[in-house]
Amino acid sequence: MSAGVLGAVRSAGFTGPLYHGRCVMSAVRLKGNVANWIRLSRPAFHSVGVLPFVLGTVMAWRIESVFNLPVFILGTLAVILVMLSTYQAGEYFDFQEDSISKSIFPSRFAGGSGVMQEGVLPRRVPLWTSVIAMVVAALIGIVLQFVLDTGIYTILLGAVGLFCGFFYSTRPLRLVERGVGELVIGFCYGWLPVAAAFYIQAGYVNQSIHLISLPIALTIFNVIFLNEFFDIPGDRAAGKRNLLIRLGTRKSVLLYCAASVLAWLAMFTTITAGVSPRALWLYLPVVILSLYIVISLIRGGYRHYRSLELFCGLNIAVNLGTTGAYILAFL
């Protein structure tokens, strides 16, 4: 490097302590942004969609003796991307009500991740993440159907999940405000991933899936429904008339309890659909946990945020435990 060029580089601050300091600051800033984006994506909550997909895959292997590893990997990635699109869209479009909820009680299960309320990332980040995740998931669907030949309904099944997930919070459709959002969640995290996973492996949807997915759908419905108790002040202030707001707390508690009892009955009934009886033994701790939540809510436990936080965490365990019991039973 010539003396003139070296002098210009030094005068611009690209060498020495100043340059090193700038590099360190840039690296720290990038690391912080990545960490905040991961928090925004709420990776732990992707398990409620991935496990049912795994169940559908295990069922295809046990019932039809088929398992295609590339299909499973791409399908799982697509499920994660659909959930990523859903969560990030919610972070963008629910900003107002989430801000109110977090200011009242910073729950880990409701009111979004809280990242956007901290102002550590630009407001446009979750919107663009949602759109990009949706596009990539759609491309994976094309590869699955036309390259890996998983069946003519592959894209349709994926499109249903994408549409419902993206428009759960996204305007103008915004399913969460129409009193049906919770039911849509039950379908998209219950029947859809189990059926889609089975279909892309076996080429059809086994009829037993309709009954087996019912307890999963009911328990994930309860997950989103109970989480909404934290958001009542924010949702009312933002004019979000979800199912909880429409019914009121007392009727909502009764609906939660009814869904729990139906989930228990549906799980027991699936033994007639060919599920191994050992599923009942695996499911027994889940029933006890679910019963504890039901009794606590009937006694008014939802009125206390600290107790409600515990119930919401146990509620997710009930959902994951229900799916896990099925997976272990089929294995």
mmCIF file of C-alpha atoms in Angstrom, residues 72-322:
data_model
loop_
_atom_site.group_PDB
_atom_site.id
_atom_site.type_symbol
_atom_site.label_atom_id
_atom_site.label_comp_id
_atom_site.label_asym_id
_atom_site.label_seq_id
_atom_site.Cartn_x
_atom_site.Cartn_y
_atom_site.Cartn_z
ATOM 1 C CA PHE A 72 -39.829 -34.759 6.998
ATOM 2 C CA ILE A 73 -37.032 -32.181 7.260
ATOM 3 C CA LEU A 74 -38.555 -29.822 4.700
ATOM 4 C CA GLY A 75 -42.034 -30.287 6.141
ATOM 5 C CA THR A 76 -40.829 -29.495 9.658
ATOM 6 C CA LEU A 77 -39.029 -26.411 8.368
ATOM 7 C CA ALA A 78 -42.209 -25.291 6.619
ATOM 8 C CA VAL A 79 -44.217 -25.714 9.841
ATOM 9 C CA ILE A 80 -41.670 -23.626 11.743
ATOM 10 C CA LEU A 81 -41.779 -20.918 9.069
ATOM 11 C CA VAL A 82 -45.581 -20.797 9.150
ATOM 12 C CA MET A 83 -45.483 -20.335 12.919
ATOM 13 C CA LEU A 84 -42.723 -17.749 12.578
ATOM 14 C CA SER A 85 -44.871 -15.807 10.118
ATOM 15 C CA THR A 86 -47.835 -16.043 12.493
ATOM 16 C CA TYR A 87 -45.952 -14.908 15.595
ATOM 17 C CA GLN A 88 -44.149 -12.063 13.867
ATOM 18 C CA ALA A 89 -47.337 -10.744 12.275
ATOM 19 C CA GLY A 90 -48.881 -10.719 15.739
ATOM 20 C CA GLU A 91 -45.929 -8.731 17.104
ATOM 21 C CA TYR A 92 -46.517 -6.077 14.440
ATOM 22 C CA PHE A 93 -50.306 -5.806 14.373
ATOM 23 C CA ASP A 94 -50.918 -6.334 18.107
ATOM 24 C CA PHE A 95 -48.410 -3.700 19.197
ATOM 25 C CA GLN A 96 -50.945 -1.420 20.904
ATOM 26 C CA GLU A 97 -52.732 -4.007 23.032
ATOM 27 C CA ASP A 98 -49.479 -5.860 23.780
ATOM 28 C CA SER A 99 -47.971 -2.631 25.079
ATOM 29 C CA ILE A 100 -50.873 -2.188 27.486
ATOM 30 C CA SER A 101 -50.725 -5.822 28.637
ATOM 31 C CA LYS A 102 -46.980 -5.722 29.263
ATOM 32 C CA SER A 103 -47.306 -2.492 31.249
ATOM 33 C CA ILE A 104 -49.796 -4.201 33.594
ATOM 34 C CA PHE A 105 -48.083 -7.581 33.966
ATOM 35 C CA PRO A 106 -45.081 -8.811 31.923
ATOM 36 C CA SER A 107 -46.344 -12.322 31.277
ATOM 37 C CA ARG A 108 -44.169 -14.784 29.396
ATOM 38 C CA PHE A 109 -47.233 -16.311 27.769
ATOM 39 C CA ALA A 110 -49.295 -13.337 26.614
ATOM 40 C CA GLY A 111 -48.865 -9.864 25.203
ATOM 41 C CA GLY A 112 -46.271 -10.949 22.670
ATOM 42 C CA SER A 113 -42.549 -11.220 23.335
ATOM 43 C CA GLY A 114 -42.214 -7.658 24.621
ATOM 44 C CA VAL A 115 -39.256 -7.005 22.318
ATOM 45 C CA MET A 116 -41.047 -4.407 20.227
ATOM 46 C CA GLN A 117 -42.194 -2.572 23.348
ATOM 47 C CA GLU A 118 -38.543 -2.231 24.400
ATOM 48 C CA GLY A 119 -37.789 -0.364 21.166
ATOM 49 C CA VAL A 120 -34.638 -2.382 20.488
ATOM 50 C CA LEU A 121 -35.667 -3.291 16.926
ATOM 51 C CA PRO A 122 -37.349 -1.201 14.204
ATOM 52 C CA ARG A 123 -41.128 -1.612 13.965
ATOM 53 C CA ARG A 124 -40.872 -2.957 10.403
ATOM 54 C CA VAL A 125 -38.756 -5.985 11.403
ATOM 55 C CA PRO A 126 -41.596 -8.349 12.455
ATOM 56 C CA LEU A 127 -43.711 -7.427 9.422
ATOM 57 C CA TRP A 128 -40.921 -8.158 6.956
ATOM 58 C CA THR A 129 -39.943 -11.299 8.842
ATOM 59 C CA SER A 130 -43.530 -12.516 8.628
ATOM 60 C CA VAL A 131 -43.756 -11.892 4.885
ATOM 61 C CA ILE A 132 -40.373 -13.465 4.113
ATOM 62 C CA ALA A 133 -41.132 -16.530 6.248
ATOM 63 C CA MET A 134 -44.447 -16.943 4.440
ATOM 64 C CA VAL A 135 -42.767 -16.764 1.005
ATOM 65 C CA VAL A 136 -40.072 -19.290 1.939
ATOM 66 C CA ALA A 137 -42.686 -21.656 3.381
ATOM 67 C CA ALA A 138 -44.634 -21.405 0.117
ATOM 68 C CA LEU A 139 -41.498 -22.249 -1.885
ATOM 69 C CA ILE A 140 -40.918 -25.308 0.302
ATOM 70 C CA GLY A 141 -44.493 -26.376 -0.398
ATOM 71 C CA ILE A 142 -43.791 -26.185 -4.140
ATOM 72 C CA VAL A 143 -40.665 -28.311 -3.743
ATOM 73 C CA LEU A 144 -42.527 -30.877 -1.655
ATOM 74 C CA GLN A 145 -45.372 -31.254 -4.131
ATOM 75 C CA PHE A 146 -43.623 -30.992 -7.484
ATOM 76 C CA VAL A 147 -40.065 -32.157 -6.767
ATOM 77 C CA LEU A 148 -40.573 -34.712 -3.998
ATOM 78 C CA ASP A 149 -44.026 -35.700 -5.286
ATOM 79 C CA THR A 150 -45.826 -35.681 -1.942
ATOM 80 C CA GLY A 151 -49.330 -35.399 -3.402
ATOM 81 C CA ILE A 152 -51.683 -32.961 -5.099
ATOM 82 C CA TYR A 153 -53.034 -31.545 -1.832
ATOM 83 C CA THR A 154 -49.648 -30.623 -0.350
ATOM 84 C CA ILE A 155 -49.775 -26.968 -1.359
ATOM 85 C CA LEU A 156 -53.446 -26.710 -0.393
ATOM 86 C CA LEU A 157 -52.764 -27.987 3.129
ATOM 87 C CA GLY A 158 -49.839 -25.616 3.488
ATOM 88 C CA ALA A 159 -51.809 -22.697 2.079
ATOM 89 C CA VAL A 160 -54.544 -23.192 4.675
ATOM 90 C CA GLY A 161 -51.974 -22.966 7.458
ATOM 91 C CA LEU A 162 -50.273 -19.940 5.906
ATOM 92 C CA PHE A 163 -53.517 -18.082 5.326
ATOM 93 C CA CYS A 164 -54.929 -18.708 8.793
ATOM 94 C CA GLY A 165 -51.630 -17.990 10.516
ATOM 95 C CA PHE A 166 -50.805 -14.785 8.666
ATOM 96 C CA PHE A 167 -54.309 -13.361 8.880
ATOM 97 C CA TYR A 168 -54.828 -14.354 12.519
ATOM 98 C CA SER A 169 -53.577 -10.886 13.467
ATOM 99 C CA THR A 170 -53.070 -9.193 10.097
ATOM 100 C CA ARG A 171 -55.512 -6.572 8.925
ATOM 101 C CA PRO A 172 -57.976 -6.328 7.340
ATOM 102 C CA LEU A 173 -59.162 -9.909 7.975
ATOM 103 C CA ARG A 174 -57.692 -10.207 11.509
ATOM 104 C CA LEU A 175 -59.363 -13.458 12.607
ATOM 105 C CA VAL A 176 -58.496 -12.810 16.248
ATOM 106 C CA GLU A 177 -61.011 -9.940 16.353
ATOM 107 C CA ARG A 178 -63.886 -11.915 14.869
ATOM 108 C CA GLY A 179 -64.496 -14.369 17.702
ATOM 109 C CA VAL A 180 -63.179 -17.320 15.676
ATOM 110 C CA GLY A 181 -59.427 -16.884 16.083
ATOM 111 C CA GLU A 182 -59.181 -19.343 18.956
ATOM 112 C CA LEU A 183 -61.063 -21.989 16.960
ATOM 113 C CA VAL A 184 -58.765 -21.411 14.002
ATOM 114 C CA ILE A 185 -55.754 -21.944 16.279
ATOM 115 C CA GLY A 186 -57.280 -25.216 17.477
ATOM 116 C CA PHE A 187 -57.628 -26.412 13.888
ATOM 117 C CA CYS A 188 -54.224 -25.187 12.671
ATOM 118 C CA TYR A 189 -52.268 -26.561 15.638
ATOM 119 C CA GLY A 190 -54.418 -29.664 16.059
ATOM 120 C CA TRP A 191 -55.760 -31.442 13.003
ATOM 121 C CA LEU A 192 -53.752 -29.647 10.301
ATOM 122 C CA PRO A 193 -50.128 -30.503 11.266
ATOM 123 C CA VAL A 194 -50.976 -34.125 12.094
ATOM 124 C CA ALA A 195 -52.913 -34.602 8.862
ATOM 125 C CA ALA A 196 -50.384 -32.726 6.710
ATOM 126 C CA ALA A 197 -47.445 -34.716 8.087
ATOM 127 C CA PHE A 198 -49.232 -38.010 7.482
ATOM 128 C CA TYR A 199 -50.310 -36.927 4.000
ATOM 129 C CA ILE A 200 -46.908 -35.864 2.667
ATOM 130 C CA GLN A 201 -45.479 -39.211 3.821
ATOM 131 C CA ALA A 202 -48.326 -41.590 2.899
ATOM 132 C CA GLY A 203 -50.253 -39.708 0.190
ATOM 133 C CA TYR A 204 -53.587 -39.735 2.011
ATOM 134 C CA VAL A 205 -55.087 -38.810 5.407
ATOM 135 C CA ASN A 206 -55.920 -41.750 7.638
ATOM 136 C CA GLN A 207 -59.397 -41.465 9.183
ATOM 137 C CA SER A 208 -58.086 -42.126 12.700
ATOM 138 C CA ILE A 209 -56.368 -38.726 12.561
ATOM 139 C CA HIS A 210 -59.707 -36.927 12.822
ATOM 140 C CA LEU A 211 -60.290 -38.350 16.290
ATOM 141 C CA ILE A 212 -56.674 -38.481 17.466
ATOM 142 C CA SER A 213 -56.084 -34.810 16.681
ATOM 143 C CA LEU A 214 -59.163 -33.696 18.648
ATOM 144 C CA PRO A 215 -57.553 -33.680 22.140
ATOM 145 C CA ILE A 216 -54.576 -31.791 20.698
ATOM 146 C CA ALA A 217 -56.880 -29.229 19.090
ATOM 147 C CA LEU A 218 -58.880 -28.771 22.293
ATOM 148 C CA THR A 219 -55.802 -28.328 24.481
ATOM 149 C CA ILE A 220 -54.127 -25.813 22.154
ATOM 150 C CA PHE A 221 -57.455 -23.944 22.000
ATOM 151 C CA ASN A 222 -57.258 -23.764 25.785
ATOM 152 C CA VAL A 223 -53.673 -22.517 25.617
ATOM 153 C CA ILE A 224 -54.502 -19.472 23.512
ATOM 154 C CA PHE A 225 -57.797 -18.951 25.340
ATOM 155 C CA LEU A 226 -56.269 -18.884 28.826
ATOM 156 C CA ASN A 227 -53.404 -16.655 27.671
ATOM 157 C CA GLU A 228 -55.981 -14.057 26.639
ATOM 158 C CA PHE A 229 -56.975 -13.471 30.280
ATOM 159 C CA PHE A 230 -53.779 -11.430 30.671
ATOM 160 C CA ASP A 231 -54.695 -9.294 27.670
ATOM 161 C CA ILE A 232 -58.226 -8.297 28.708
ATOM 162 C CA PRO A 233 -57.392 -4.639 29.538
ATOM 163 C CA GLY A 234 -55.276 -4.187 26.427
ATOM 164 C CA ASP A 235 -57.714 -5.968 24.126
ATOM 165 C CA ARG A 236 -60.631 -3.904 25.412
ATOM 166 C CA ALA A 237 -58.685 -0.670 24.986
ATOM 167 C CA ALA A 238 -57.716 -1.629 21.429
ATOM 168 C CA GLY A 239 -61.233 -2.764 20.534
ATOM 169 C CA LYS A 240 -60.149 -6.375 19.931
ATOM 170 C CA ARG A 241 -63.336 -8.406 20.415
ATOM 171 C CA ASN A 242 -61.925 -11.898 20.635
ATOM 172 C CA LEU A 243 -63.891 -14.846 22.015
ATOM 173 C CA LEU A 244 -62.946 -14.083 25.626
ATOM 174 C CA ILE A 245 -64.090 -10.465 25.368
ATOM 175 C CA ARG A 246 -67.338 -11.532 23.729
ATOM 176 C CA LEU A 247 -68.163 -14.174 26.360
ATOM 177 C CA GLY A 248 -66.844 -12.510 29.490
ATOM 178 C CA THR A 249 -64.634 -14.148 32.096
ATOM 179 C CA ARG A 250 -67.191 -16.374 33.835
ATOM 180 C CA LYS A 251 -68.536 -17.968 30.665
ATOM 181 C CA SER A 252 -64.996 -18.243 29.333
ATOM 182 C CA VAL A 253 -63.904 -20.210 32.389
ATOM 183 C CA LEU A 254 -66.818 -22.599 31.831
ATOM 184 C CA LEU A 255 -65.847 -22.958 28.166
ATOM 185 C CA TYR A 256 -62.251 -23.676 29.149
ATOM 186 C CA CYS A 257 -63.402 -26.363 31.576
ATOM 187 C CA ALA A 258 -65.738 -27.908 28.981
ATOM 188 C CA ALA A 259 -62.909 -28.052 26.438
ATOM 189 C CA SER A 260 -60.687 -29.746 29.018
ATOM 190 C CA VAL A 261 -63.284 -32.416 29.822
ATOM 191 C CA LEU A 262 -63.898 -33.021 26.114
ATOM 192 C CA ALA A 263 -60.149 -33.423 25.595
ATOM 193 C CA TRP A 264 -60.029 -36.095 28.312
ATOM 194 C CA LEU A 265 -62.985 -37.963 26.836
ATOM 195 C CA ALA A 266 -61.620 -37.705 23.300
ATOM 196 C CA MET A 267 -58.256 -39.066 24.402
ATOM 197 C CA PHE A 268 -59.886 -42.068 26.063
ATOM 198 C CA THR A 269 -62.063 -42.642 22.986
ATOM 199 C CA THR A 270 -59.048 -42.797 20.663
ATOM 200 C CA ILE A 271 -58.216 -46.230 22.057
ATOM 201 C CA THR A 272 -61.048 -47.445 19.803
ATOM 202 C CA ALA A 273 -59.220 -45.884 16.852
ATOM 203 C CA GLY A 274 -56.260 -48.214 17.195
ATOM 204 C CA VAL A 275 -54.102 -46.256 19.632
ATOM 205 C CA SER A 276 -52.210 -48.477 22.059
ATOM 206 C CA PRO A 277 -53.867 -48.678 25.511
ATOM 207 C CA ARG A 278 -50.557 -47.625 27.059
ATOM 208 C CA ALA A 279 -51.388 -44.121 25.832
ATOM 209 C CA LEU A 280 -53.833 -43.887 28.738
ATOM 210 C CA TRP A 281 -51.074 -44.535 31.273
ATOM 211 C CA LEU A 282 -48.873 -41.980 29.564
ATOM 212 C CA TYR A 283 -51.764 -39.535 29.518
ATOM 213 C CA LEU A 284 -52.726 -39.973 33.178
ATOM 214 C CA PRO A 285 -50.280 -37.338 34.541
ATOM 215 C CA VAL A 286 -51.572 -34.917 31.896
ATOM 216 C CA VAL A 287 -55.164 -35.448 33.058
ATOM 217 C CA ILE A 288 -54.150 -34.786 36.674
ATOM 218 C CA LEU A 289 -52.373 -31.592 35.647
ATOM 219 C CA SER A 290 -55.324 -30.479 33.561
ATOM 220 C CA LEU A 291 -57.754 -31.232 36.382
ATOM 221 C CA TYR A 292 -55.683 -29.081 38.735
ATOM 222 C CA ILE A 293 -55.949 -26.127 36.334
ATOM 223 C CA VAL A 294 -59.707 -26.619 35.920
ATOM 224 C CA ILE A 295 -60.337 -26.685 39.681
ATOM 225 C CA SER A 296 -58.091 -23.654 40.221
ATOM 226 C CA LEU A 297 -59.892 -21.613 37.563
ATOM 227 C CA ILE A 298 -63.313 -22.527 38.936
ATOM 228 C CA ARG A 299 -62.110 -21.247 42.314
ATOM 229 C CA GLY A 300 -61.211 -17.918 40.704
ATOM 230 C CA GLY A 301 -57.483 -18.407 40.213
ATOM 231 C CA TYR A 302 -57.605 -16.459 36.956
ATOM 232 C CA ARG A 303 -58.109 -13.230 38.923
ATOM 233 C CA HIS A 304 -54.520 -13.266 40.202
ATOM 234 C CA TYR A 305 -51.823 -12.676 37.598
ATOM 235 C CA ARG A 306 -49.135 -14.642 39.457
ATOM 236 C CA SER A 307 -51.362 -17.699 39.689
ATOM 237 C CA LEU A 308 -52.538 -17.245 36.112
ATOM 238 C CA GLU A 309 -48.919 -17.204 34.954
ATOM 239 C CA LEU A 310 -48.441 -20.627 36.549
ATOM 240 C CA PHE A 311 -51.643 -21.986 34.994
ATOM 241 C CA CYS A 312 -50.600 -20.790 31.524
ATOM 242 C CA GLY A 313 -47.269 -22.577 31.841
ATOM 243 C CA LEU A 314 -48.958 -25.779 33.006
ATOM 244 C CA ASN A 315 -51.493 -25.354 30.212
ATOM 245 C CA ILE A 316 -48.752 -25.617 27.601
ATOM 246 C CA ALA A 317 -47.446 -28.705 29.390
ATOM 247 C CA VAL A 318 -50.918 -30.239 29.064
ATOM 248 C CA ASN A 319 -50.925 -29.634 25.321
ATOM 249 C CA LEU A 320 -47.401 -30.939 24.777
ATOM 250 C CA GLY A 321 -48.064 -33.860 27.127
ATOM 251 C CA THR A 322 -51.162 -34.838 25.153
#
